[in-house]
Short mmCIF file of C-alpha atoms in Angstrom, two decimals:
data_model
loop_
_atom_site.label_atom_id
_atom_site.label_comp_id
_atom_site.label_asym_id
_atom_site.label_seq_id
_atom_site.Cartn_x
_atom_site.Cartn_y
_atom_site.Cartn_z
CA MET E 1 0.00 0.00 0.00
CA VAL E 2 1.14 3.58 -0.52
CA PHE E 3 0.50 6.74 1.42
CA TYR E 4 2.03 10.17 1.67
CA PRO E 5 4.97 10.15 4.10
CA PHE E 6 4.00 12.95 6.47
CA ASP E 7 6.92 11.89 8.71
CA LYS E 8 9.31 11.60 5.78
CA ARG E 9 13.03 12.00 6.29
CA ILE E 10 15.70 11.48 3.68
CA GLN E 11 17.75 9.24 5.97
CA SER E 12 14.74 7.03 6.77
CA ARG E 13 14.51 5.61 3.21
CA ASP E 14 15.18 1.97 2.64
CA PRO E 15 18.80 1.61 1.39
CA ILE E 16 17.80 -1.39 -0.80
CA GLU E 17 15.06 0.73 -2.35
CA LEU E 18 17.50 3.62 -3.01
CA LYS E 19 20.12 1.30 -4.49
CA SER E 20 17.71 -0.53 -6.74
CA ARG E 21 15.74 2.45 -8.04
CA ILE E 22 16.01 3.00 -11.78
CA ARG E 23 16.44 6.72 -12.18
CA LEU E 24 15.43 7.37 -15.77
CA VAL E 25 13.17 10.05 -17.22
CA SER E 26 11.67 9.29 -20.62
CA TYR E 27 10.68 11.83 -23.24
CA TRP E 28 7.09 10.64 -22.78
CA LYS E 29 7.23 11.65 -19.12
CA LEU E 30 8.67 15.04 -20.05
CA LEU E 31 5.83 15.58 -22.51
CA ARG E 32 3.26 14.69 -19.83
CA LEU E 33 4.88 17.06 -17.35
CA PHE E 34 4.89 19.93 -19.84
CA LEU E 35 1.24 19.24 -20.68
CA THR E 36 0.38 19.20 -16.94
CA ASP E 37 2.18 22.56 -16.49
CA PHE E 38 0.19 24.05 -19.35
CA LEU E 39 -3.12 22.76 -17.92
CA GLN E 40 -2.23 24.11 -14.45
CA LEU E 41 -1.53 27.58 -15.85
CA PHE E 42 -4.68 27.41 -18.01
CA ASN E 43 -6.69 26.50 -14.90
CA ILE E 44 -5.56 29.71 -13.19
CA PHE E 45 -6.87 31.88 -16.03
CA PHE E 46 -10.02 29.77 -16.42
CA VAL E 47 -10.93 30.04 -12.72
CA GLN E 48 -10.30 33.78 -12.70
CA TYR E 49 -12.41 34.26 -15.81
CA LYS E 50 -15.20 32.10 -14.48
CA LEU E 51 -15.31 33.70 -10.99
CA PHE E 52 -14.85 37.36 -11.81
CA HIS E 53 -15.54 37.97 -15.50
CA LEU E 54 -18.57 35.86 -16.45
CA ASP E 55 -22.08 37.04 -15.70
CA ILE E 56 -23.61 35.72 -12.47
CA GLU E 57 -26.35 33.17 -13.22
CA ASN E 58 -27.22 32.30 -9.62
CA GLU E 59 -26.14 34.36 -6.63
CA ILE E 60 -26.34 31.54 -4.10
CA GLY E 61 -24.26 29.25 -6.32
CA TYR E 62 -21.76 32.07 -6.95
CA ILE E 63 -21.29 32.80 -3.25
CA ALA E 64 -20.92 29.10 -2.49
CA THR E 65 -18.26 28.82 -5.21
CA LEU E 66 -16.34 31.80 -3.79
CA VAL E 67 -16.44 30.42 -0.25
CA ILE E 68 -15.32 26.95 -1.38
CA SER E 69 -12.44 28.42 -3.41
CA LEU E 70 -11.39 30.62 -0.52
CA LEU E 71 -11.37 27.85 2.11
CA SER E 72 -9.69 25.31 -0.09
CA GLY E 73 -7.09 27.89 -1.09
CA VAL E 74 -6.26 28.59 2.58
CA VAL E 75 -5.87 24.89 3.30
CA THR E 76 -3.61 24.15 0.32
CA LEU E 77 -1.48 27.23 1.10
CA ILE E 78 -0.98 26.04 4.72
CA PHE E 79 -0.07 22.55 3.53
CA SER E 80 2.32 24.02 0.97
CA ILE E 81 4.16 25.99 3.70
CA ARG E 82 4.31 22.94 6.00
CA ILE E 83 5.71 20.82 3.17
CA ASP E 84 8.52 23.33 2.68
CA LYS E 85 9.20 23.30 6.42
CA ILE E 86 9.45 19.54 6.68
CA ASN E 87 11.63 19.41 3.55
CA ARG E 88 13.92 22.00 5.17
CA LYS E 89 13.42 24.52 2.36
CA ASN E 90 13.22 28.23 2.89
CA PRO E 91 9.54 29.31 2.58
CA ALA E 92 10.56 32.98 2.23
CA THR E 93 12.45 32.36 -1.02
CA ILE E 94 9.66 30.22 -2.43
CA MET E 95 6.97 32.74 -1.40
CA SER E 96 8.93 35.54 -3.07
CA ILE E 97 8.92 33.55 -6.34
CA VAL E 98 5.23 32.81 -5.89
CA ILE E 99 4.40 36.48 -5.29
CA PHE E 100 6.39 37.49 -8.38
CA SER E 101 4.49 34.86 -10.38
CA LEU E 102 1.23 36.19 -8.90
CA LEU E 103 1.99 39.71 -10.13
CA ALA E 104 2.87 38.40 -13.59
CA VAL E 105 -0.31 36.31 -13.85
CA LYS E 106 -2.45 39.18 -12.53
CA TYR E 107 -0.97 41.53 -15.12
CA ILE E 108 -1.74 39.03 -17.94
CA ILE E 109 -5.30 38.55 -16.68
CA ASP E 110 -5.93 42.29 -16.49
CA SER E 111 -4.48 42.75 -19.99
CA TRP E 112 -6.37 39.93 -21.74
CA PHE E 113 -9.75 40.01 -20.04
CA ALA E 114 -12.30 42.72 -19.60
CA PRO E 115 -12.30 44.44 -16.20
CA PRO E 116 -13.76 42.20 -13.48
CA ARG E 117 -17.19 42.84 -12.06
CA ILE E 118 -17.22 45.06 -8.95
CA LEU E 119 -17.84 42.76 -6.00
CA CYS E 120 -18.87 45.49 -3.54
CA CYS E 121 -20.35 48.97 -3.59
CA GLY E 122 -18.79 52.14 -2.35
CA PRO E 123 -15.79 54.31 -3.24
CA TYR E 124 -13.35 51.48 -2.61
CA GLY E 125 -15.20 48.88 -4.65
CA LYS E 126 -12.52 48.60 -7.35
CA ILE E 127 -9.71 48.37 -4.83
CA VAL E 128 -11.51 45.61 -2.86
CA THR E 129 -12.22 43.73 -6.11
CA LYS E 130 -8.56 43.86 -7.17
CA LEU E 131 -7.50 42.66 -3.71
CA ILE E 132 -9.92 39.73 -3.77
CA THR E 133 -8.93 38.61 -7.26
CA SER E 134 -5.25 38.82 -6.28
CA ILE E 135 -5.87 36.67 -3.18
CA PHE E 136 -7.54 34.02 -5.32
CA VAL E 137 -4.57 34.02 -7.74
CA LEU E 138 -2.24 33.72 -4.72
CA PHE E 139 -4.05 30.55 -3.63
CA GLN E 140 -3.68 29.02 -7.12
CA VAL E 141 -0.10 29.90 -7.98
CA PRO E 142 1.71 27.65 -5.39
CA ASN E 143 0.22 24.45 -6.88
CA SER E 144 1.22 25.42 -10.39
CA PHE E 145 4.66 26.51 -9.19
CA ARG E 146 5.24 23.11 -7.58
CA GLN E 147 4.29 21.31 -10.76
CA ILE E 148 6.73 23.50 -12.72
CA VAL E 149 9.47 22.58 -10.16
CA VAL E 150 8.79 18.87 -10.91
CA THR E 151 9.33 19.55 -14.63
CA ILE E 152 12.57 21.46 -13.97
CA TYR E 153 13.96 18.53 -11.96
CA ALA E 154 12.89 16.08 -14.69
CA VAL E 155 14.62 18.11 -17.41
CA ARG E 156 17.81 18.42 -15.36
CA CYS E 157 17.72 14.65 -14.65
CA LYS E 158 17.20 13.82 -18.30
CA PHE E 159 20.11 15.92 -19.53
CA SER E 160 22.54 15.45 -16.64
CA LYS E 161 26.07 14.70 -17.67
CA THR E 162 27.12 12.77 -14.55
CA GLU E 163 25.53 9.81 -12.78
CA GLU E 164 25.63 11.64 -9.45
CA ASP E 165 23.60 14.60 -10.82
CA ARG E 166 21.14 12.30 -12.49
CA ILE E 167 20.46 10.43 -9.25
CA LYS E 168 20.19 13.64 -7.30
CA PHE E 169 17.71 15.35 -9.64
CA TYR E 170 15.65 12.19 -10.07
CA ASP E 171 15.17 11.79 -6.31
CA GLU E 172 14.29 15.52 -6.09
CA MET E 173 11.78 15.08 -8.94
CA VAL E 174 10.07 12.10 -7.27
CA ASP E 175 9.71 13.85 -3.95
CA ALA E 176 8.49 17.09 -5.54
CA GLU E 177 5.99 15.12 -7.60
CA ALA E 178 4.58 13.48 -4.45
CA ASP E 179 4.30 16.94 -2.79
CA ALA E 180 2.51 18.35 -5.84
CA GLY E 181 0.22 15.31 -5.89
CA LEU E 182 -0.79 15.84 -2.26
CA LEU E 183 -1.71 19.51 -2.91
CA GLY E 184 -3.52 18.42 -6.08
CA ILE E 185 -5.60 15.81 -4.26
CA LEU E 186 -6.57 18.37 -1.59
CA GLU E 187 -7.58 20.88 -4.25
CA CYS E 188 -9.48 18.13 -6.08
CA TYR E 189 -11.64 17.10 -3.13
CA LEU E 190 -11.90 20.41 -1.28
CA ARG E 191 -12.48 22.69 -4.27
CA GLY E 192 -13.09 20.77 -7.49
CA ALA E 193 -15.64 18.22 -6.27
CA PRO E 194 -17.72 20.67 -4.10
CA GLN E 195 -17.84 23.26 -6.88
CA LEU E 196 -18.94 20.56 -9.33
CA ILE E 197 -21.70 19.57 -6.92
CA VAL E 198 -22.85 23.20 -6.82
CA GLN E 199 -22.97 23.37 -10.62
CA ILE E 200 -24.88 20.07 -11.03
CA THR E 201 -27.21 20.94 -8.15
CA LEU E 202 -28.27 24.13 -9.96
CA VAL E 203 -29.07 22.03 -13.07
CA PHE E 204 -31.36 19.71 -11.06
CA PHE E 205 -32.87 22.69 -9.28
CA ARG E 206 -33.88 24.07 -12.70
CA HIS E 207 -35.73 20.77 -13.39
CA ASP E 208 -32.85 19.25 -15.38
CA ASP E 209 -32.88 22.04 -17.98
CA PHE E 210 -29.39 22.22 -19.48
CA THR E 211 -30.40 25.02 -21.85
CA GLN E 212 -30.28 27.56 -18.99
CA ILE E 213 -26.52 27.14 -18.49
CA SER E 214 -23.82 28.24 -20.93
CA TRP E 215 -21.98 25.84 -23.18
CA LEU E 216 -18.74 26.73 -21.34
CA GLU E 217 -20.21 25.53 -18.07
CA GLN E 218 -21.53 22.36 -19.66
CA VAL E 219 -18.07 21.58 -21.05
CA SER E 220 -16.45 22.34 -17.69
CA ILE E 221 -18.88 20.03 -15.87
CA ALA E 222 -18.24 17.17 -18.29
CA ALA E 223 -14.46 17.67 -18.25
CA ALA E 224 -14.27 17.89 -14.44
CA LEU E 225 -16.53 14.90 -13.82
CA GLY E 226 -15.05 12.59 -16.46
CA VAL E 227 -11.39 13.65 -16.68
CA VAL E 228 -9.96 16.16 -14.22
CA LEU E 229 -11.07 14.73 -10.85
CA PRO E 230 -10.32 11.05 -11.55
CA TRP E 231 -7.05 11.93 -13.24
CA THR E 232 -5.96 13.95 -10.20
CA ALA E 233 -6.58 10.98 -7.94
CA THR E 234 -4.72 8.69 -10.38
CA SER E 235 -1.79 11.07 -10.72
CA TYR E 236 -1.48 11.31 -6.89
CA HIS E 237 -1.43 7.52 -6.54
CA ASN E 238 1.02 7.15 -9.43
CA SER E 239 3.44 9.63 -7.86
CA LEU E 240 3.38 7.74 -4.55
CA ARG E 241 4.02 4.46 -6.40
CA THR E 242 6.98 6.06 -8.14
CA GLN E 243 8.30 7.27 -4.80
CA LYS E 244 8.06 3.67 -3.44
CA ASN E 245 9.76 2.34 -6.61
CA ASP E 246 6.67 0.32 -7.58
CA HIS E 247 6.06 -0.46 -11.24
CA PHE E 248 2.83 1.24 -12.42
CA PRO E 249 2.31 0.37 -16.10
CA PHE E 250 -0.08 2.12 -18.46
CA SER E 251 -2.72 -0.61 -18.23
CA THR E 252 -2.77 -0.27 -14.41
CA VAL E 253 -3.11 3.48 -14.75
CA VAL E 254 -6.09 3.09 -17.06
CA VAL E 255 -7.82 0.65 -14.68
CA PHE E 256 -7.17 2.93 -11.69
CA PHE E 257 -8.48 5.93 -13.62
CA ILE E 258 -11.74 4.17 -14.62
CA TRP E 259 -12.27 2.97 -11.04
CA ASN E 260 -12.02 6.52 -9.65
CA ALA E 261 -14.00 8.04 -12.52
CA PHE E 262 -16.98 5.71 -11.96
CA LEU E 263 -17.06 6.00 -8.18
CA LEU E 264 -16.55 9.77 -8.15
CA ALA E 265 -19.25 10.31 -10.79
CA ALA E 266 -21.74 8.20 -8.84
CA ARG E 267 -20.92 9.98 -5.58
CA ILE E 268 -21.16 13.48 -6.97
CA LEU E 269 -24.42 12.78 -8.82
CA GLY E 270 -25.88 11.13 -5.71
CA ILE E 271 -25.16 14.24 -3.58
CA SER E 272 -26.25 16.72 -6.25
CA VAL E 273 -29.75 15.27 -6.94
CA VAL E 274 -30.81 15.35 -3.28
CA LEU E 275 -29.09 18.67 -2.47
CA ALA E 276 -31.22 20.46 -5.06
CA PHE E 277 -34.48 19.79 -3.18
CA TRP E 278 -33.51 18.97 0.42
CA PRO E 279 -30.47 21.13 1.15
CA VAL E 280 -30.88 21.15 4.94
CA HIS E 281 -31.26 17.38 5.28
CA THR E 282 -28.39 16.79 2.85
CA GLY E 283 -26.17 19.25 4.73
CA VAL E 284 -26.89 17.46 8.05
CA THR E 285 -26.08 14.06 6.52
CA ILE E 286 -22.81 15.32 5.02
CA LEU E 287 -21.96 16.97 8.38
CA VAL E 288 -22.49 13.68 10.24
CA HIS E 289 -20.43 11.80 7.64
CA TRP E 290 -17.61 14.32 7.99
CA LEU E 291 -17.66 14.21 11.83
CA VAL E 292 -17.57 10.42 11.89
CA ALA E 293 -14.68 10.30 9.40
CA THR E 294 -12.81 12.99 11.35
CA LEU E 295 -13.15 11.17 14.68
CA LEU E 296 -12.13 7.84 13.15
CA LEU E 297 -9.01 9.43 11.65
CA TYR E 298 -8.28 11.25 14.92
CA TYR E 299 -8.22 8.03 16.95
CA ASN E 300 -6.65 5.77 14.30
CA PHE E 301 -4.09 8.10 12.66
CA PRO E 302 -1.14 8.88 15.00
CA PRO E 303 0.15 12.48 15.25
CA VAL E 304 3.04 13.19 12.88
CA ASP E 305 5.89 15.66 12.60
CA PHE E 306 4.11 17.38 9.73
CA TYR E 307 2.37 19.59 12.34
CA LYS E 308 4.86 18.88 15.22
CA LYS E 309 2.44 16.37 16.76
CA ASN E 310 0.30 19.14 18.22
CA LYS E 311 -3.10 17.80 19.33
CA ILE E 312 -5.06 20.84 18.09
CA TRP E 313 -3.39 20.72 14.68
CA HIS E 314 -3.85 16.95 14.66
CA PHE E 315 -7.65 17.44 14.98
CA MET E 316 -7.64 20.07 12.24
CA PHE E 317 -5.50 17.83 10.06
CA CYS E 318 -7.93 14.93 10.52
CA SER E 319 -10.92 17.22 9.90
CA ILE E 320 -9.42 18.26 6.54
CA PHE E 321 -8.99 14.64 5.44
CA GLY E 322 -12.43 13.93 6.90
CA LEU E 323 -13.75 16.24 4.17
CA VAL E 324 -11.78 14.25 1.60
CA TYR E 325 -13.43 11.09 2.92
CA ILE E 326 -16.82 12.47 1.89
CA PHE E 327 -15.83 11.67 -1.71
CA ASN E 328 -13.10 9.08 -1.62
CA SER E 329 -10.95 7.02 0.72
CA ILE E 330 -7.22 7.57 0.53
CA ASN E 331 -4.45 5.82 2.40
CA MET E 332 -3.18 7.61 5.50
CA THR E 333 -1.25 4.86 7.32
CA LYS E 334 0.19 1.42 6.69
CA GLU E 335 -2.76 -0.76 7.57
CA LYS E 336 -5.04 -3.35 6.09
CA LYS E 337 -7.81 -1.68 4.09
CA PHE E 338 -10.33 -4.48 3.46
CA TRP E 339 -12.75 -3.68 6.29
CA HIS E 340 -12.04 0.01 5.90
CA TYR E 341 -13.16 -0.14 2.26
CA MET E 342 -16.13 -2.32 3.16
CA CYS E 343 -17.37 0.25 5.69
CA PHE E 344 -16.60 3.28 3.52
CA TYR E 345 -18.11 2.07 0.23
CA GLY E 346 -21.01 0.42 2.06
CA THR E 347 -21.84 3.77 3.66
CA VAL E 348 -21.49 5.60 0.33
CA PHE E 349 -23.70 3.07 -1.40
CA LEU E 350 -26.39 3.44 1.29
CA GLU E 351 -26.27 7.26 1.11
CA ASN E 352 -26.41 7.29 -2.68
CA THR E 353 -29.27 4.85 -2.81
CA VAL E 354 -31.35 6.82 -0.30
CA SER E 355 -30.67 10.09 -2.17
CA LEU E 356 -31.75 8.56 -5.49
CA ILE E 357 -34.93 7.12 -3.95
CA LEU E 358 -35.80 10.53 -2.49
CA TRP E 359 -35.15 12.20 -5.81
CA CYS E 360 -37.43 9.71 -7.60
CA THR E 361 -40.28 10.48 -5.19
CA ASN E 362 -39.93 14.21 -5.78
CA GLU E 363 -43.00 15.58 -7.62
CA TYR E 364 -40.87 17.95 -9.75
CA THR E 365 -38.84 15.12 -11.23
CA LYS E 366 -39.48 14.33 -14.87
CA THR E 367 -41.09 11.20 -16.39
CA VAL E 368 -40.81 7.73 -14.92
CA ILE E 369 -38.54 6.60 -17.79
CA TYR E 370 -36.19 9.51 -17.05
CA ARG E 371 -36.11 8.60 -13.34
CA ILE E 372 -35.43 4.91 -13.99
CA SER E 373 -32.71 5.73 -16.54
CA PHE E 374 -30.93 8.13 -14.23
CA VAL E 375 -31.05 5.79 -11.23
CA THR E 376 -29.84 2.87 -13.37
CA VAL E 377 -26.92 4.82 -14.76
CA SER E 378 -25.93 6.04 -11.26
CA GLU E 379 -26.07 2.55 -9.75
CA ILE E 380 -24.21 1.03 -12.72
CA LEU E 381 -21.47 3.61 -12.29
CA PHE E 382 -21.11 2.78 -8.59
CA MET E 383 -21.23 -1.00 -8.95
CA GLY E 384 -18.97 -0.84 -12.03
CA GLY E 385 -16.48 1.17 -10.02
CA ILE E 386 -16.52 -1.44 -7.25
CA LEU E 387 -15.99 -4.29 -9.71
CA ILE E 388 -13.12 -2.44 -11.39
CA MET E 389 -11.59 -1.79 -7.97
CA ILE E 390 -11.71 -5.49 -7.21
CA LEU E 391 -10.15 -6.21 -10.66
CA TYR E 392 -7.38 -3.74 -9.83
CA TYR E 393 -6.44 -5.46 -6.62
CA VAL E 394 -6.75 -8.97 -8.01
CA LYS E 395 -5.01 -8.48 -11.36
CA PHE E 396 -3.18 -5.15 -11.60
CA HIS E 397 -1.96 -4.27 -8.12
CA PRO E 398 1.85 -3.87 -8.01
CA ARG E 399 2.07 -6.07 -4.89
CA ASN E 400 0.86 -9.02 -6.95
CA GLU E 401 3.94 -8.70 -9.14
CA LYS E 402 6.13 -8.65 -6.04
CA TYR E 403 4.45 -11.75 -4.68
CA ARG E 404 4.89 -13.61 -7.96
CA SER E 405 8.51 -12.45 -8.20
CA CYS E 406 9.29 -13.73 -4.73
CA GLU E 407 7.72 -17.13 -5.53
CA ASN E 408 9.76 -17.39 -8.72
CA ASP E 409 12.93 -16.56 -6.82
CA GLN E 410 12.28 -19.36 -4.35
CA PHE E 411 12.17 -21.74 -7.35
CA GLY E 412 15.56 -20.57 -8.50
CA GLU E 413 14.73 -17.92 -11.09
CA ASN E 414 16.71 -14.73 -11.27
CA ILE E 415 14.64 -11.73 -10.26
CA PRO E 416 15.86 -8.15 -10.42
CA LEU E 417 16.61 -6.54 -7.07
CA LYS E 418 14.29 -3.64 -7.71
CA ILE E 419 11.15 -5.84 -7.65
CA PHE E 420 11.02 -6.62 -3.97
CA ASN E 421 12.80 -6.50 -0.64
CA ILE E 422 15.35 -9.30 -0.97
CA ASN E 423 15.39 -10.02 2.76
CA GLN E 424 11.89 -11.43 2.58
CA CYS E 425 12.88 -14.18 0.15
CA GLU E 426 16.23 -14.89 1.77
CA ASN E 427 14.42 -15.66 5.01
CA ASN E 428 11.72 -17.65 3.10
CA GLU E 429 9.10 -15.23 4.33
CA SER E 430 5.88 -14.92 2.37
CA VAL E 431 5.16 -11.55 0.91
CA ASP E 432 1.82 -10.35 2.23
CA ILE E 433 -0.50 -8.92 -0.39
CA PRO E 434 -2.27 -6.07 1.38
CA SER E 435 -5.75 -4.92 0.53
CA VAL E 436 -4.42 -1.70 -0.86
#
């Protein structure tokens, strides 16, 4: 299983893992990194345009989007600073680069786009608007900056002239990629998924009339639901696998992506349909789900050096990932995940089923055929995601390869050192295949 090393230290790495790691950067990986950088920068301009330059279609939805963006931005900025602290990097230098980038991005936005709408009345309305838009850019720039740092390390590793430099830059790239993945997963589940729920909720509130929303919003909903959110989860998991020196081939990436795409789509649709007509009851249910997840994490996840093992920060840390657990379950510690997944996905299935039943009984819902079709698609997405998850762990999980490699080695076959911890087979120990 893989999880982000919140207690990571360079000297704590497994020497066998460091020795056996293949430190190569392909041109295909460079292309993917450059494409990711471009999409990250494009996302900054798109969010600014969408929040402050498009006409407001629904004030409640607009305010909810602003609040979600603000809170998620604060959280990711705090995590970004703590990551620099634990990596022993100087936050002042990094923040100065980020602020310079912010000014450059803000200048480009002001030059390309029409002036933003005035967010408040009075003589200082324009000043307040510029301040608010700058704050939102500040919250977005660190994530993009970290992704660019990953690309810089990859380029330097690819074109290094000495073996020592290549090893150094590769290890820096892998760690930076895991840090960027963590911030990306937080932004995905704290900003992307809630904002998508707000957008889809407004569609159901308008009696499923897609003609009342712009084509740009329709495209953004489809792209976020089918590509952006599941790919962010897949990229995060892939970066952790790379950090652990686990082989993650393209077929495994595709299976993992489809698994997350199906389950996330079913979860977001299940919340959106019931939130449109019973916002109070839905809010209470989500609140209870969040509190239970937070308390379970608080008592099962030990305090870490990421926040100096402070109990108050430990509770806040668990509450943040409790919000993540509303949408998806991610690994936090090295533990068996079978019963954890059983409880989590069982709860999600129950909540989704109840929300779909309530939506079907709503008098404003369209024809019976439409109701049956929507419920069928939602349930197929969820059950399909569960089946693909099982397929992933049975057929494509990297630990299965390690298990098979260890068995082959016991029968006298030569197995590369990078595949598994050699001590396990020397001592004739069986390699345990965890649930995650």
